[in-house]
Coordinates of C-alpha atoms and ligand atoms in Angstrom, one line a residue:
M15 CA 119.2 202.8 93.8
E16 CA 120.6 199.6 91.5
R17 CA 117.9 198.1 89.9
R18 CA 118.5 194.1 88.8
S19 CA 115.8 192.1 87.6
D20 CA 115.3 187.9 88.1
W21 CA 115.2 187.5 92.3
Y22 CA 117.2 183.5 91.3
T23 CA 120.2 184.9 90.4
H24 CA 120.1 186.1 94.3
P25 CA 120.1 183.0 96.9
K26 CA 120.9 184.6 99.9
Y27 CA 118.3 187.1 99.6
Y28 CA 115.9 184.4 98.3
E29 CA 116.7 182.7 101.5
A30 CA 116.9 185.0 103.8
I31 CA 113.0 185.0 102.8
F32 CA 112.0 181.6 102.4
G33 CA 114.2 179.3 104.6
T34 CA 112.8 180.2 108.0
D35 CA 110.1 176.9 107.8
T36 CA 112.9 174.9 106.6
E37 CA 112.9 172.7 109.9
K38 CA 108.6 172.3 110.1
E39 CA 108.6 171.5 106.7
M40 CA 110.7 168.7 107.1
D41 CA 109.1 167.5 109.6
F42 CA 106.5 167.5 108.4
L43 CA 107.3 166.0 104.5
L44 CA 108.9 162.7 107.2
A45 CA 106.0 162.6 109.0
V46 CA 103.8 162.2 105.8
N47 CA 106.7 159.8 104.8
E48 CA 106.2 157.7 107.5
R49 CA 102.2 157.4 108.3
L50 CA 101.4 157.5 104.7
G51 CA 104.1 156.5 102.4
T52 CA 106.8 154.1 102.0
G53 CA 108.7 155.4 105.0
G54 CA 111.9 155.1 102.8
S55 CA 115.5 156.8 102.4
L56 CA 115.2 158.4 99.4
L57 CA 113.7 161.6 98.3
L58 CA 114.0 163.8 95.0
E59 CA 113.1 167.2 95.1
P60 CA 111.8 168.8 91.7
A61 CA 113.3 172.8 91.7
C62 CA 115.2 172.6 94.4
G63 CA 116.4 176.4 94.2
A64 CA 119.1 177.3 96.6
G65 CA 118.9 173.8 98.1
R66 CA 117.6 174.7 101.8
L67 CA 115.4 171.5 101.8
V68 CA 118.1 169.5 100.0
E69 CA 120.2 170.1 102.5
E70 CA 118.3 169.7 106.1
A71 CA 117.2 166.0 104.5
A72 CA 120.6 165.2 104.2
R73 CA 121.7 166.2 107.4
R74 CA 118.9 164.5 108.6
G75 CA 120.5 161.4 106.7
M76 CA 118.4 161.3 104.1
K77 CA 119.7 160.1 99.9
V78 CA 118.4 163.7 97.9
V79 CA 118.7 164.2 94.4
G80 CA 117.8 167.4 93.8
Y81 CA 117.6 169.6 90.6
D82 CA 116.6 173.2 89.3
I83 CA 116.7 174.6 86.0
S84 CA 118.6 177.7 87.8
E85 CA 122.4 177.5 88.0
P86 CA 123.5 180.7 90.8
M87 CA 120.7 178.3 93.0
L88 CA 122.5 175.6 92.3
E89 CA 125.5 176.4 92.7
H90 CA 124.5 177.4 96.2
A91 CA 123.4 174.6 96.9
R92 CA 126.8 172.9 96.0
R93 CA 128.2 175.4 98.5
R94 CA 126.1 175.2 101.6
L95 CA 126.6 171.1 101.7
K96 CA 129.1 169.7 104.3
P97 CA 131.3 167.1 102.8
A98 CA 129.5 164.5 105.2
W99 CA 126.7 165.3 104.0
R100 CA 127.2 165.4 100.2
R101 CA 128.1 162.3 99.0
R102 CA 124.1 161.6 100.3
V103 CA 122.8 164.4 97.4
R104 CA 123.0 164.5 93.7
L105 CA 122.4 167.7 92.4
F106 CA 121.3 168.5 88.3
Q107 CA 120.7 171.2 86.0
S108 CA 117.4 170.0 84.6
R109 CA 113.7 171.7 83.9
M110 CA 110.6 170.5 85.9
E111 CA 109.1 169.4 81.7
S112 CA 111.5 166.7 81.2
F113 CA 113.8 165.4 84.4
S114 CA 114.4 162.2 84.2
A115 CA 117.1 159.7 85.9
P116 CA 116.6 156.7 85.1
E117 CA 119.1 155.5 87.4
V118 CA 116.3 156.5 90.4
Q119 CA 113.6 155.0 88.6
G120 CA 111.5 153.9 90.4
Q121 CA 113.1 153.7 93.4
V122 CA 112.3 156.8 95.2
D123 CA 110.3 157.4 98.4
L124 CA 109.5 160.7 98.6
A125 CA 109.1 163.9 95.9
F126 CA 108.3 167.3 97.3
N127 CA 108.1 170.1 95.8
L128 CA 106.3 173.0 98.1
V129 CA 106.1 177.0 97.9
S130 CA 103.7 177.2 94.8
T131 CA 106.6 176.4 92.4
F132 CA 104.4 174.0 90.4
R133 CA 103.0 177.0 89.0
Y134 CA 105.9 178.0 87.0
L135 CA 104.6 175.3 84.8
D136 CA 102.9 177.3 82.1
S137 CA 100.4 174.9 80.3
E138 CA 98.7 171.9 80.8
K139 CA 100.8 169.3 79.1
A140 CA 103.8 170.8 80.7
A141 CA 102.4 169.9 84.3
R142 CA 101.6 166.7 83.1
D143 CA 104.4 165.2 81.8
H144 CA 106.1 167.0 85.0
L145 CA 103.9 165.0 87.4
E146 CA 104.0 161.7 85.1
S147 CA 107.2 161.7 84.6
T148 CA 107.8 162.3 88.5
R149 CA 105.1 159.1 89.3
R150 CA 107.5 157.0 87.2
L151 CA 110.5 157.4 89.1
L152 CA 108.3 156.8 92.1
K153 CA 108.0 153.7 94.0
P154 CA 104.9 152.0 93.4
E155 CA 103.9 153.4 97.4
G156 CA 105.9 156.5 96.8
L157 CA 104.4 159.9 97.7
Y158 CA 104.9 163.2 95.5
V159 CA 104.2 166.5 97.8
L160 CA 103.0 168.8 96.2
G161 CA 102.2 172.7 97.9
F162 CA 100.8 175.3 95.8
H163 CA 97.9 178.6 95.6
L164 CA 94.6 177.5 94.4
T165 CA 93.1 180.2 92.6
E166 CA 89.7 182.0 93.2
Y167 CA 88.9 183.0 89.7
T168 CA 85.9 185.3 91.0
R169 CA 88.8 187.3 93.1
D170 CA 88.6 191.1 92.3
T171 CA 91.6 192.2 94.4
F172 CA 95.5 191.8 94.2
E173 CA 96.9 189.4 97.0
R174 CA 100.2 191.1 98.7
E175 CA 102.4 189.7 101.1
R176 CA 105.5 191.4 102.9
W177 CA 108.0 189.6 104.7
V178 CA 111.2 190.9 106.2
G179 CA 114.4 189.2 106.1
R180 CA 118.1 189.5 107.3
V181 CA 121.4 188.5 105.5
G182 CA 124.6 189.6 107.7
R183 CA 124.5 193.5 108.4
D184 CA 121.5 193.9 105.4
T185 CA 118.2 194.0 105.5
V186 CA 115.6 192.3 103.0
I187 CA 112.1 193.4 102.4
C188 CA 110.5 190.9 99.9
N189 CA 106.8 192.3 98.5
T190 CA 105.1 190.1 95.9
R191 CA 102.0 190.6 94.5
E192 CA 99.5 188.2 92.4
G193 CA 97.5 190.4 90.0
L194 CA 94.0 188.8 88.7
P195 CA 93.6 185.9 87.1
D196 CA 92.8 185.1 84.1
R197 CA 90.6 182.2 83.6
R198 CA 90.8 181.6 80.1
L199 CA 94.2 182.0 79.7
R200 CA 94.5 179.6 83.2
R201 CA 97.4 182.5 83.9
S202 CA 97.7 185.7 87.0
P203 CA 100.3 188.0 86.6
M204 CA 102.8 187.8 89.6
R205 CA 105.2 190.8 90.7
N206 CA 107.7 190.1 93.2
R207 CA 110.2 192.7 94.8
L208 CA 113.3 192.7 97.1
R209 CA 114.4 196.0 98.5
I210 CA 117.9 195.1 100.1
R211 CA 119.4 198.1 102.3
G212 CA 122.6 197.6 104.4
P213 CA 125.7 199.8 104.7
G214 CA 126.2 201.1 101.6
K215 CA 124.4 199.5 99.5
D216 CA 120.7 200.1 98.2
M217 CA 119.1 197.1 95.8
L218 CA 115.7 196.3 94.2
V219 CA 115.4 193.2 92.3
E220 CA 112.1 193.0 91.1
T221 CA 110.6 189.8 88.9
D222 CA 107.7 189.5 86.7
W223 CA 105.8 186.3 85.7
F224 CA 103.8 184.6 84.8
F225 CA 102.1 181.6 87.1
R226 CA 99.9 179.2 85.9
T227 CA 96.1 179.0 87.9
Y228 CA 94.1 176.2 89.4
D229 CA 90.7 175.7 91.5
L230 CA 90.5 172.2 93.3
A231 CA 88.8 170.8 90.2
Q232 CA 91.5 171.3 87.6
A233 CA 93.6 169.9 89.9
R234 CA 91.9 167.4 90.4
R235 CA 91.2 166.7 86.7
L236 CA 95.4 166.9 86.2
F237 CA 96.1 164.7 88.9
R238 CA 94.3 161.6 87.6
S239 CA 94.9 162.1 84.1
A240 CA 98.6 161.9 84.7
G241 CA 98.1 158.4 87.0
L242 CA 97.7 159.8 90.1
R243 CA 95.3 159.6 93.0
V244 CA 95.3 162.5 95.8
R245 CA 96.0 160.4 99.1
A246 CA 95.4 163.6 101.7
M247 CA 95.6 167.4 101.7
Y248 CA 96.7 169.7 104.4
D249 CA 97.8 173.0 104.6
F250 CA 100.6 176.0 104.1
D251 CA 100.5 175.1 108.4
Y252 CA 102.2 172.0 107.8
R253 CA 100.4 170.0 110.7
L254 CA 99.6 166.6 110.4
D255 CA 96.7 166.6 112.7
S256 CA 95.4 168.7 110.5
P257 CA 94.4 167.5 107.1
V258 CA 91.6 169.9 105.1
G259 CA 88.3 168.6 104.5
R260 CA 87.3 168.3 101.1
G261 CA 84.7 171.5 101.8
S262 CA 87.5 173.6 102.8
N263 CA 88.3 177.1 101.6
R264 CA 92.2 177.3 102.3
L265 CA 93.3 178.1 99.2
D266 CA 97.1 177.3 100.5
R267 CA 97.0 173.6 99.1
I268 CA 99.1 170.9 100.3
F269 CA 98.3 167.9 97.7
V270 CA 100.1 163.9 98.5
L271 CA 99.6 162.4 95.4
Q272 CA 100.4 159.0 95.0
P273 CA 100.4 156.7 92.0
A274 CA 96.9 155.4 91.4
G275 CA 98.1 151.7 90.4
Ligands
SAM330 C1 110.0 179.7 95.1 S1 112.1 179.1 94.3 C2 111.7 177.2 94.9 C3 112.8 176.4 95.8 C4 113.0 175.3 96.3 N1 112.3 174.5 95.7 C5 112.3 175.5 97.7 O1 111.5 175.7 98.2 O2 113.3 176.9 98.3 C6 111.3 178.3 92.9 C7 112.7 177.5 91.9 O3 112.2 177.0 91.2 C8 112.7 177.0 89.8 N2 112.2 177.1 88.6 C9 110.9 177.8 88.4 N3 111.3 177.2 86.9 C10 111.3 176.5 86.9 C11 111.6 174.8 85.5 N4 110.4 175.0 84.4 N5 112.1 173.3 85.9 C12 113.1 173.2 86.9 N6 113.2 174.9 88.1 C13 112.4 175.8 87.9 C14 113.6 178.5 90.2 O4 114.7 178.4 89.2 C15 114.1 178.8 91.3 O5 115.0 178.2 91.7

């Protein structure tokens, strides 16, 4: 069996697992934009990865700015765009901690960052810098839709998820594991295993990293300190008619953030 590390150097296998909800996510994002935001057409995706949502937005006629730290992911994103959509899209290699784009300062209608990617930002400063710089790119009534899992610090078992996808004749099995959170260090150890099997192929891509942890109070404090207010909360069911109430114990959260003004 061939062994590799870093699943983001394998965009097509990443997408076989995480590409399945793309239309539903974009339906939700555009509905939030219409109902709670400006309804305008300039979108921004920090850490856009292999570009599944960038492509979906461009296909629906939106203009999109996307950036990511990983060149292999961006390369995949560039390749997937049909020429007619490509002129509506601008992609950059950049980090969430430091991205700036003076040409769209104060002009973005909707920024979005789903599937817990925000938790890669590994300190309060990095997270605040990212939120503040994203806020500066938004219109005053623009929105930043941020989706990630909150942490229950009293949890004493590992969290596991398993998905199966296909790429051509290959089967991709994805197992992720979140270890026990460290309340003091504000992080959880993460492990992802992608096993890819197909004709003449048996490959294991194993990636280990830490995700920053937030309970609801920590997340709210951070948003406030970055000049953002929570307009609404949802969960990963992406149902606009079903917002999450303050007392909910669902940990998968979509925060709809707006400049505090
Ligand atoms: C889980 S993927 C999400 C990709 C895309 N947003 C999506 O929904 O499919 C996380 C992405 O974050 C990128 N990433 C991780 N840390 C980053 C950072 N500090 N700045 C920019 N991108 C980062 C990775 O390269 C990867 O493409």
